[in-house]
CSV table of C-alpha atoms in Angstrom, one decimal:
chain,number,residue,atom,x,y,z
K,1440,MET,CA,91.0,59.3,39.1
K,1441,THR,CA,91.5,56.7,36.4
K,1442,THR,CA,93.7,53.7,37.4
K,1443,THR,CA,95.2,50.9,35.4
K,1444,PRO,CA,93.4,47.7,36.3
K,1445,GLU,CA,95.5,45.5,38.5
K,1446,ILE,CA,94.8,42.5,36.3
K,1447,ASP,CA,97.2,43.9,33.7
K,1448,ARG,CA,100.0,44.3,36.3
K,1449,LEU,CA,99.8,40.8,37.9
K,1450,PRO,CA,102.4,38.1,37.0
K,1451,LEU,CA,99.9,35.7,35.5
K,1452,LEU,CA,100.3,32.0,35.0
K,1453,LEU,CA,99.1,31.8,31.4
K,1454,LEU,CA,96.8,29.1,30.2
K,1455,GLY,CA,98.6,26.0,29.2
K,1456,ARG,CA,102.1,27.3,30.0
K,1457,GLU,CA,102.3,26.8,33.8
K,1458,ALA,CA,100.2,25.0,36.4
K,1459,ASP,CA,99.1,25.5,40.0
K,1460,PRO,CA,99.7,22.4,42.0
K,1461,ALA,CA,97.4,23.6,44.8
K,1462,SER,CA,94.3,23.7,42.6
K,1463,GLU,CA,91.6,21.1,42.7
K,1464,ARG,CA,92.0,17.9,40.7
K,1465,GLY,CA,90.3,17.9,37.3
K,1466,VAL,CA,90.7,21.6,36.7
K,1467,SER,CA,93.7,21.8,34.4
K,1468,CYS,CA,93.3,23.9,31.3
K,1469,PRO,CA,95.8,22.7,28.7
K,1470,GLY,CA,96.4,24.6,25.5
K,1471,ASP,CA,96.5,28.2,24.4
K,1472,LEU,CA,93.4,30.2,23.4
K,1473,PRO,CA,93.0,30.6,19.6
K,1474,PRO,CA,94.6,33.8,18.2
K,1475,ALA,CA,92.4,36.8,17.4
K,1476,SER,CA,89.9,36.1,14.7
K,1477,ASP,CA,90.3,37.2,11.1
K,1478,PRO,CA,88.7,40.7,10.7
K,1479,ASP,CA,86.8,39.3,7.7
K,1480,LEU,CA,84.9,37.0,10.0
K,1481,VAL,CA,83.5,40.0,11.8
K,1482,GLU,CA,82.0,41.4,8.6
K,1483,ARG,CA,80.7,37.9,7.7
K,1484,ALA,CA,79.0,37.6,11.0
K,1485,ARG,CA,77.4,41.0,10.6
K,1486,ALA,CA,76.2,40.2,7.1
K,1487,ALA,CA,74.7,36.8,8.1
K,1488,LYS,CA,73.0,38.4,11.2
K,1489,ALA,CA,71.6,41.2,9.0
K,1490,ALA,CA,70.3,38.7,6.5
K,1491,LEU,CA,68.5,36.7,9.1
K,1492,GLY,CA,67.0,39.8,10.7
K,1493,ASP,CA,64.1,39.1,13.2
K,1494,ARG,CA,64.3,35.4,12.5
K,1495,LEU,CA,67.5,35.2,14.6
K,1496,PHE,CA,68.0,35.7,18.3
K,1497,ILE,CA,71.5,35.4,19.7
K,1498,LEU,CA,72.1,34.8,23.4
K,1499,GLY,CA,75.6,35.4,24.9
K,1500,HIS,CA,76.7,34.2,28.3
K,1501,HIS,CA,78.8,36.6,30.4
K,1502,TYR,CA,81.8,34.2,30.1
K,1503,GLN,CA,82.0,34.4,26.3
K,1504,ARG,CA,85.0,36.1,24.7
K,1505,ASP,CA,84.5,39.7,23.5
K,1506,GLU,CA,84.6,38.8,19.8
K,1507,VAL,CA,81.5,36.6,20.3
K,1508,ILE,CA,79.6,38.6,22.9
K,1509,GLN,CA,79.5,41.7,20.6
K,1510,PHE,CA,76.9,39.9,18.4
K,1511,ALA,CA,74.6,38.9,21.3
K,1512,ASP,CA,71.2,40.4,21.4
K,1513,VAL,CA,71.0,39.7,25.1
K,1514,THR,CA,73.7,38.9,27.6
K,1515,GLY,CA,73.3,37.2,31.0
K,1516,ASP,CA,73.7,34.1,33.1
K,1517,SER,CA,72.4,30.7,32.1
K,1518,PHE,CA,68.9,30.9,33.4
K,1519,LYS,CA,68.3,34.5,32.4
K,1520,LEU,CA,69.3,33.6,28.8
K,1521,ALA,CA,67.0,30.6,28.7
K,1522,ARG,CA,64.1,32.7,29.9
K,1523,GLU,CA,64.9,35.4,27.3
K,1524,ALA,CA,64.8,32.8,24.6
K,1525,ALA,CA,61.4,31.7,25.7
K,1526,ALA,CA,60.2,35.3,25.7
K,1527,ARG,CA,61.1,35.7,22.0
K,1528,PRO,CA,58.7,33.3,20.3
K,1529,ASP,CA,58.8,35.2,17.1
K,1530,ALA,CA,62.4,34.2,16.4
K,1531,PRO,CA,62.5,30.7,14.9
K,1532,TYR,CA,66.3,30.5,15.3
K,1533,VAL,CA,67.9,30.8,18.7
K,1534,VAL,CA,71.7,30.7,18.7
K,1535,PHE,CA,73.0,30.1,22.2
K,1536,CYS,CA,76.6,31.3,22.8
K,1537,GLY,CA,77.2,29.3,25.9
K,1538,VAL,CA,77.5,25.6,26.8
K,1539,HIS,CA,75.5,22.5,26.2
K,1540,PHE,CA,73.3,22.5,29.4
K,1541,MET,CA,72.3,26.1,28.7
K,1542,ALA,CA,71.2,25.3,25.2
K,1543,GLU,CA,69.2,22.3,26.5
K,1544,SER,CA,67.4,24.5,29.0
K,1545,ALA,CA,66.6,27.0,26.2
K,1546,ASP,CA,65.2,24.2,24.1
K,1547,ILE,CA,63.0,23.0,27.0
K,1548,LEU,CA,61.6,26.5,27.6
K,1549,THR,CA,61.1,27.7,24.0
K,1550,ALA,CA,58.2,26.9,21.7
K,1551,GLU,CA,58.1,23.9,19.4
K,1552,HIS,CA,58.7,26.0,16.3
K,1553,GLN,CA,61.9,27.4,17.7
K,1554,GLN,CA,65.2,25.7,17.0
K,1555,VAL,CA,68.1,26.2,19.4
K,1556,VAL,CA,71.6,26.1,17.9
K,1557,LEU,CA,74.9,25.6,19.8
K,1558,PRO,CA,77.7,26.8,17.5
K,1559,ASP,CA,80.1,24.2,18.8
K,1560,LEU,CA,78.8,20.9,20.2
K,1561,ALA,CA,82.0,20.4,22.1
K,1562,ALA,CA,81.1,23.3,24.3
K,1563,GLY,CA,80.2,21.4,27.4
K,1564,CYS,CA,80.5,22.0,31.1
K,1565,SER,CA,82.9,20.1,33.3
K,1566,MET,CA,80.7,20.5,36.4
K,1567,ALA,CA,77.6,19.2,34.6
K,1568,ASP,CA,79.6,16.3,33.4
K,1569,MET,CA,80.4,15.4,37.0
K,1570,ALA,CA,76.9,14.1,37.5
K,1571,THR,CA,75.5,11.6,35.0
K,1572,TYR,CA,72.0,10.1,35.0
K,1573,ASP,CA,73.2,6.6,35.8
K,1574,GLN,CA,75.4,7.9,38.7
K,1575,VAL,CA,72.4,9.8,40.2
K,1576,GLU,CA,70.1,6.8,39.8
K,1577,GLU,CA,72.7,4.7,41.7
K,1578,CYS,CA,72.9,7.4,44.4
K,1579,TRP,CA,69.2,7.2,44.8
K,1580,GLU,CA,69.4,3.5,45.2
K,1581,VAL,CA,72.0,4.0,48.0
K,1582,LEU,CA,69.6,6.4,49.7
K,1583,GLU,CA,66.8,3.9,49.4
K,1584,ASP,CA,69.0,1.1,50.9
K,1585,ALA,CA,69.8,3.4,53.8
K,1586,GLY,CA,66.1,4.0,54.4
K,1587,VAL,CA,66.3,7.8,53.9
K,1588,ALA,CA,65.2,8.4,50.3
K,1589,GLY,CA,61.6,9.1,51.5
K,1590,ASP,CA,63.0,12.1,53.5
K,1591,VAL,CA,65.2,13.5,50.6
K,1592,VAL,CA,64.2,16.2,48.2
K,1593,PRO,CA,66.6,16.5,45.3
K,1594,VAL,CA,67.8,20.0,44.2
K,1595,THR,CA,70.0,20.4,41.1
K,1596,TYR,CA,71.9,23.5,40.1
K,1597,MET,CA,71.1,25.0,36.8
K,1598,ASN,CA,74.5,23.8,35.7
K,1599,SER,CA,73.4,20.3,35.1
K,1600,SER,CA,72.2,18.2,32.1
K,1601,ALA,CA,68.6,17.9,31.1
K,1602,ASP,CA,68.7,14.3,32.2
K,1603,ILE,CA,69.5,15.4,35.8
K,1604,LYS,CA,66.8,18.1,35.7
K,1605,ALA,CA,64.4,15.4,34.6
K,1606,PHE,CA,65.4,13.1,37.4
K,1607,VAL,CA,64.8,15.9,39.9
K,1608,GLY,CA,61.4,16.6,38.3
K,1609,ARG,CA,60.3,13.0,38.6
K,1610,HIS,CA,61.3,12.9,42.3
K,1611,GLY,CA,59.5,16.0,43.3
K,1612,GLY,CA,62.5,18.4,43.4
K,1613,THR,CA,63.5,21.7,41.9
K,1614,VAL,CA,66.3,23.5,40.0
K,1615,CYS,CA,68.1,26.5,41.5
K,1616,THR,CA,70.6,29.1,40.4
K,1617,SER,CA,73.4,30.7,42.3
K,1618,SER,CA,71.1,33.6,43.1
K,1619,ASN,CA,68.1,31.7,44.4
K,1620,ALA,CA,69.7,28.7,46.0
K,1621,LYS,CA,68.5,29.7,49.5
K,1622,GLN,CA,64.9,30.0,48.3
K,1623,ALA,CA,65.2,26.6,46.7
K,1624,LEU,CA,66.6,25.0,49.9
K,1625,ASP,CA,64.0,26.7,52.1
K,1626,TRP,CA,61.3,25.2,49.8
K,1627,ALA,CA,63.0,21.8,49.9
K,1628,PHE,CA,63.3,21.6,53.6
K,1629,ALA,CA,59.7,22.6,54.1
K,1630,LYS,CA,58.9,19.5,52.0
K,1631,GLY,CA,61.4,17.0,53.4
K,1632,LYS,CA,64.1,16.5,56.0
K,1633,LYS,CA,67.1,16.2,53.8
K,1634,VAL,CA,68.4,17.6,50.5
K,1635,LEU,CA,70.4,15.9,47.8
K,1636,PHE,CA,72.2,18.8,46.2
K,1637,MET,CA,73.8,18.4,42.8
K,1638,PRO,CA,76.3,18.8,41.2
K,1639,ASP,CA,78.2,21.6,42.9
K,1640,GLU,CA,79.2,20.8,46.4
K,1641,HIS,CA,80.6,24.3,47.1
K,1642,LEU,CA,77.4,26.2,46.2
K,1643,GLY,CA,75.4,23.7,48.3
K,1644,ARG,CA,77.7,24.0,51.3
K,1645,ASN,CA,78.1,27.8,51.2
K,1646,THR,CA,74.3,28.3,51.0
K,1647,ALA,CA,73.5,25.8,53.7
K,1648,VAL,CA,76.1,27.0,56.2
K,1649,LEU,CA,76.4,30.7,55.5
K,1650,GLU,CA,72.8,31.6,54.6
K,1651,MET,CA,70.7,28.9,56.4
K,1652,GLY,CA,72.7,28.5,59.6
K,1653,PHE,CA,73.6,24.8,59.2
K,1654,ALA,CA,76.8,23.4,60.6
K,1655,LEU,CA,79.5,21.9,58.4
K,1656,ASP,CA,78.8,18.6,60.2
K,1657,ASP,CA,75.3,18.7,58.8
K,1658,CYS,CA,76.8,18.3,55.3
K,1659,VAL,CA,78.2,15.1,53.8
K,1660,VAL,CA,79.7,14.6,50.4
K,1661,TYR,CA,78.6,11.8,48.2
K,1662,SER,CA,81.2,10.7,45.7
K,1663,PRO,CA,79.9,8.8,42.6
K,1664,HIS,CA,83.3,7.2,42.2
K,1665,ARG,CA,83.3,5.4,45.6
K,1666,PRO,CA,81.2,2.4,46.8
K,1667,GLU,CA,78.1,3.6,48.5
K,1668,GLY,CA,79.2,7.2,47.7
K,1669,GLY,CA,81.9,6.8,50.3
K,1670,LEU,CA,79.4,7.3,53.1
K,1671,THR,CA,78.0,5.0,55.8
K,1672,THR,CA,74.3,4.5,56.5
K,1673,ALA,CA,74.7,6.4,59.7
K,1674,GLN,CA,76.2,9.4,57.9
K,1675,LEU,CA,73.3,9.5,55.5
K,1676,ARG,CA,70.8,9.3,58.3
K,1677,ASP,CA,72.4,12.0,60.3
K,1678,ALA,CA,73.1,14.4,57.4
K,1679,LYS,CA,70.8,17.3,56.4
K,1680,MET,CA,72.7,18.2,53.2
K,1681,ILE,CA,73.9,15.4,51.0
K,1682,LEU,CA,76.3,17.2,48.6
K,1683,TRP,CA,77.4,15.7,45.3
K,1684,ARG,CA,81.1,15.6,44.7
K,1685,GLY,CA,81.4,18.2,42.0
K,1686,HIS,CA,82.8,21.7,41.3
K,1687,CYS,CA,83.3,24.4,38.8
K,1688,SER,CA,86.7,24.0,37.0
K,1689,VAL,CA,87.1,27.8,37.1
K,1690,HIS,CA,85.9,28.8,40.5
K,1691,GLY,CA,87.4,25.7,42.1
K,1692,ARG,CA,90.9,27.1,41.3
K,1693,PHE,CA,90.6,30.0,43.8
K,1694,ALA,CA,92.3,29.5,47.2
K,1695,LYS,CA,92.3,31.4,50.5
K,1696,ALA,CA,96.0,32.1,49.8
K,1697,SER,CA,94.8,34.2,46.8
K,1698,VAL,CA,92.6,36.3,49.1
K,1699,ASP,CA,95.5,36.7,51.6
K,1700,ASP,CA,97.9,37.7,48.8
K,1701,VAL,CA,95.7,40.3,47.2
K,1702,ARG,CA,94.9,41.9,50.6
K,1703,ALA,CA,98.6,42.2,51.3
K,1704,ARG,CA,99.3,43.8,47.9
K,1705,VAL,CA,96.3,46.1,47.4
K,1706,PRO,CA,95.3,48.5,50.2
K,1707,ASP,CA,91.5,48.6,51.0
K,1708,VAL,CA,90.7,46.0,48.4
K,1709,ASN,CA,87.2,44.5,48.3
K,1710,VAL,CA,87.2,40.8,47.6
K,1711,LEU,CA,84.1,39.7,45.6
K,1712,VAL,CA,83.6,36.0,44.8
K,1713,HIS,CA,81.1,33.6,43.2
K,1714,PRO,CA,79.4,31.1,45.6
K,1715,GLU,CA,80.9,28.3,43.5
K,1716,CYS,CA,84.2,29.0,45.2
K,1717,LYS,CA,85.4,26.8,48.0
K,1718,HIS,CA,84.1,27.4,51.5
K,1719,GLU,CA,87.3,28.9,52.9
K,1720,VAL,CA,87.5,31.3,50.0
K,1721,VAL,CA,83.9,32.5,50.5
K,1722,LEU,CA,84.6,32.9,54.3
K,1723,ALA,CA,87.7,35.1,53.5
K,1724,ALA,CA,85.9,37.3,51.0
K,1725,ASP,CA,84.0,40.5,51.7
K,1726,GLN,CA,81.1,39.8,49.4
K,1727,VAL,CA,79.8,36.7,47.6
K,1728,GLY,CA,77.1,36.5,44.9
K,1729,SER,CA,76.0,35.3,41.5
K,1730,THR,CA,77.4,36.6,38.2
K,1731,GLU,CA,74.6,39.1,38.0
K,1732,TYR,CA,75.3,40.2,41.6
K,1733,ILE,CA,78.9,40.7,40.8
K,1734,ILE,CA,78.1,42.8,37.8
K,1735,LYS,CA,75.6,45.0,39.7
K,1736,THR,CA,78.0,45.4,42.7
K,1737,LEU,CA,80.7,46.7,40.5
K,1738,ASP,CA,78.3,49.0,38.6
K,1739,ALA,CA,77.3,50.5,41.9
K,1740,ALA,CA,80.8,50.7,43.4
K,1741,PRO,CA,82.3,54.1,44.0
K,1742,ALA,CA,85.0,55.5,41.8
K,1743,GLY,CA,88.5,54.8,43.0
K,1744,SER,CA,87.6,51.7,44.8
K,1745,SER,CA,89.6,48.5,44.4
K,1746,TRP,CA,88.0,45.1,43.7
K,1747,ALA,CA,89.5,41.6,43.4
K,1748,VAL,CA,87.0,39.4,41.7
K,1749,GLY,CA,86.9,35.6,41.9
K,1750,THR,CA,85.1,34.5,38.8
K,1751,GLU,CA,85.8,33.8,35.1
K,1752,LEU,CA,88.5,35.9,33.5
K,1753,ASN,CA,86.6,37.0,30.4
K,1754,LEU,CA,84.0,38.6,32.6
K,1755,VAL,CA,86.6,40.2,35.0
K,1756,ARG,CA,88.4,41.8,32.1
K,1757,ARG,CA,85.2,43.1,30.6
K,1758,LEU,CA,84.2,44.6,33.9
K,1759,ALA,CA,87.7,46.2,34.3
K,1760,ASN,CA,87.3,47.7,30.9
K,1761,ALA,CA,83.8,48.9,31.6
K,1762,HIS,CA,84.9,50.6,34.8
K,1763,PRO,CA,88.2,52.4,34.1
K,1764,ASP,CA,87.5,54.7,37.2
K,1765,LYS,CA,87.8,51.6,39.5
K,1766,ASN,CA,90.6,49.2,40.2
K,1767,VAL,CA,89.1,45.9,39.1
K,1768,MET,CA,91.5,42.9,39.1
K,1769,PHE,CA,91.4,39.1,38.9
K,1770,LEU,CA,91.6,37.5,42.3
K,1771,ASP,CA,94.3,35.0,41.5
K,1772,LYS,CA,97.6,35.0,39.5
K,1773,THR,CA,96.6,31.6,38.1
K,1774,VAL,CA,94.6,32.3,34.9
K,1775,CYS,CA,91.9,29.9,33.8
K,1776,PHE,CA,89.3,30.9,31.2
K,1777,CYS,CA,86.3,28.6,31.1
K,1778,SER,CA,87.9,26.4,28.4
K,1779,THR,CA,84.6,24.9,27.3
K,1780,MET,CA,82.8,28.2,27.1
K,1781,ASN,CA,85.7,29.5,25.0
K,1782,ARG,CA,85.0,26.8,22.4
K,1783,ILE,CA,82.3,29.1,21.1
K,1784,ASP,CA,84.6,31.3,18.9
K,1785,LEU,CA,83.9,33.6,16.0
K,1786,PRO,CA,84.6,30.9,13.3
K,1787,HIS,CA,82.0,28.6,14.8
K,1788,LEU,CA,79.5,31.5,15.2
K,1789,VAL,CA,80.0,32.6,11.6
K,1790,TRP,CA,79.6,29.0,10.3
K,1791,SER,CA,76.3,28.6,12.3
K,1792,LEU,CA,74.9,32.0,11.2
K,1793,GLU,CA,75.8,31.5,7.5
K,1794,SER,CA,74.3,28.1,7.6
K,1795,LEU,CA,71.1,29.4,9.0
K,1796,ALA,CA,71.0,32.1,6.4
K,1797,THR,CA,71.0,29.5,3.7
K,1798,GLY,CA,68.2,27.5,5.4
K,1799,GLU,CA,70.4,24.8,6.9
K,1800,VAL,CA,70.1,24.3,10.7
K,1801,VAL,CA,73.3,23.0,12.1
K,1802,ASN,CA,74.1,21.8,15.7
K,1803,ARG,CA,70.5,21.9,16.7
K,1804,ILE,CA,70.0,21.0,20.4
K,1805,GLN,CA,66.9,18.9,21.0
K,1806,VAL,CA,65.8,17.4,24.2
K,1807,ASP,CA,63.5,14.3,23.9
K,1808,ASP,CA,59.9,14.9,24.9
K,1809,GLN,CA,59.9,12.7,28.0
K,1810,THR,CA,63.1,14.2,29.4
K,1811,ALA,CA,61.9,17.7,28.5
K,1812,HIS,CA,58.6,17.2,30.3
K,1813,TYR,CA,60.1,16.2,33.6
K,1814,ALA,CA,62.9,18.8,33.3
K,1815,ARG,CA,60.2,21.4,32.7
K,1816,VAL,CA,58.5,20.3,35.9
K,1817,ALA,CA,61.6,21.0,37.9
K,1818,LEU,CA,62.3,24.3,36.1
K,1819,ASP,CA,58.7,25.4,36.6
K,1820,GLN,CA,59.0,24.6,40.3
K,1821,MET,CA,62.0,27.0,40.4
K,1822,LEU,CA,60.0,29.7,38.6
K,1823,ALA,CA,57.3,29.3,41.3
K,1824,LEU,CA,59.8,29.9,44.2
K,1825,PRO,CA,59.3,33.1,46.2
């Protein structure tokens, strides 16, 4: 039986028009999304892509809007896309429809003759911006002063800048994704007694507590905006997980009340959320997993089943459209697209493709050699994880 996706029936708080006072600080999304692109731009994008042929490889993150994702040669999460770029050495131009840290990783993992382009340099990541290199250096000094740095192995989420990945590489750590965070932490705890996990506190806490059996008291949160991180020496010495005060501006919006509400409204609903959600949301959900896990779970779900999905709205809508035989809905009534991801729109994509077609490389992302070397050390360590 075909059902209308619940997402279209919910009273939504539209972007920039209303606000949710219960959401985390720093996650407001002001402004409306741009209107639908001029149809002429679609034809221009097709023409430029055809002119470039095999010289061009376009990567599209799952959170991109449909008008952009239609031109992607490969879609996926951040690390899958970076690896795909590295696996296409014959393409001198790699256009990354994602955000800045993703394009950096692609530049690090691709060959020297390949040039990575980000259609809009303003497409950053609020989570990645929550941990700067100077802040992490200061944190390490705090750990040294507390006498625990020698026991700490740093682990950074893929959603971090090349500078942070390089810091981790220099200090013997690794990178992780939302799908292999447990493997990364297992490796780190086999090497040291403590982990400094950056920059998403929720992914670190959820993995440590729900997958590794740690207690919540084993985790402390280091705030870069407070003296000594807001922690005492005793807290640092007793902790197993030192979590960086950071979060995803999209997943941080979901609350346990959202789960309670959808369960009250939709009989037999399955709640499926991303591990970047807050701990109480993950506890209340039926399943939790990475973006790729969410996609595979819905692909395998039986017809007629109902799913409330706690992740970015572009992806949820795409999944709802791809599965008309299932009732796929957005978990919350508060709508927040990934505002920085949505900076990659069709006008910027057309501009970058037409520029490449004329031989002009615009918005090239280049990581300096020293940073790239140590970031590659951390990334290679992740690739070596079981």
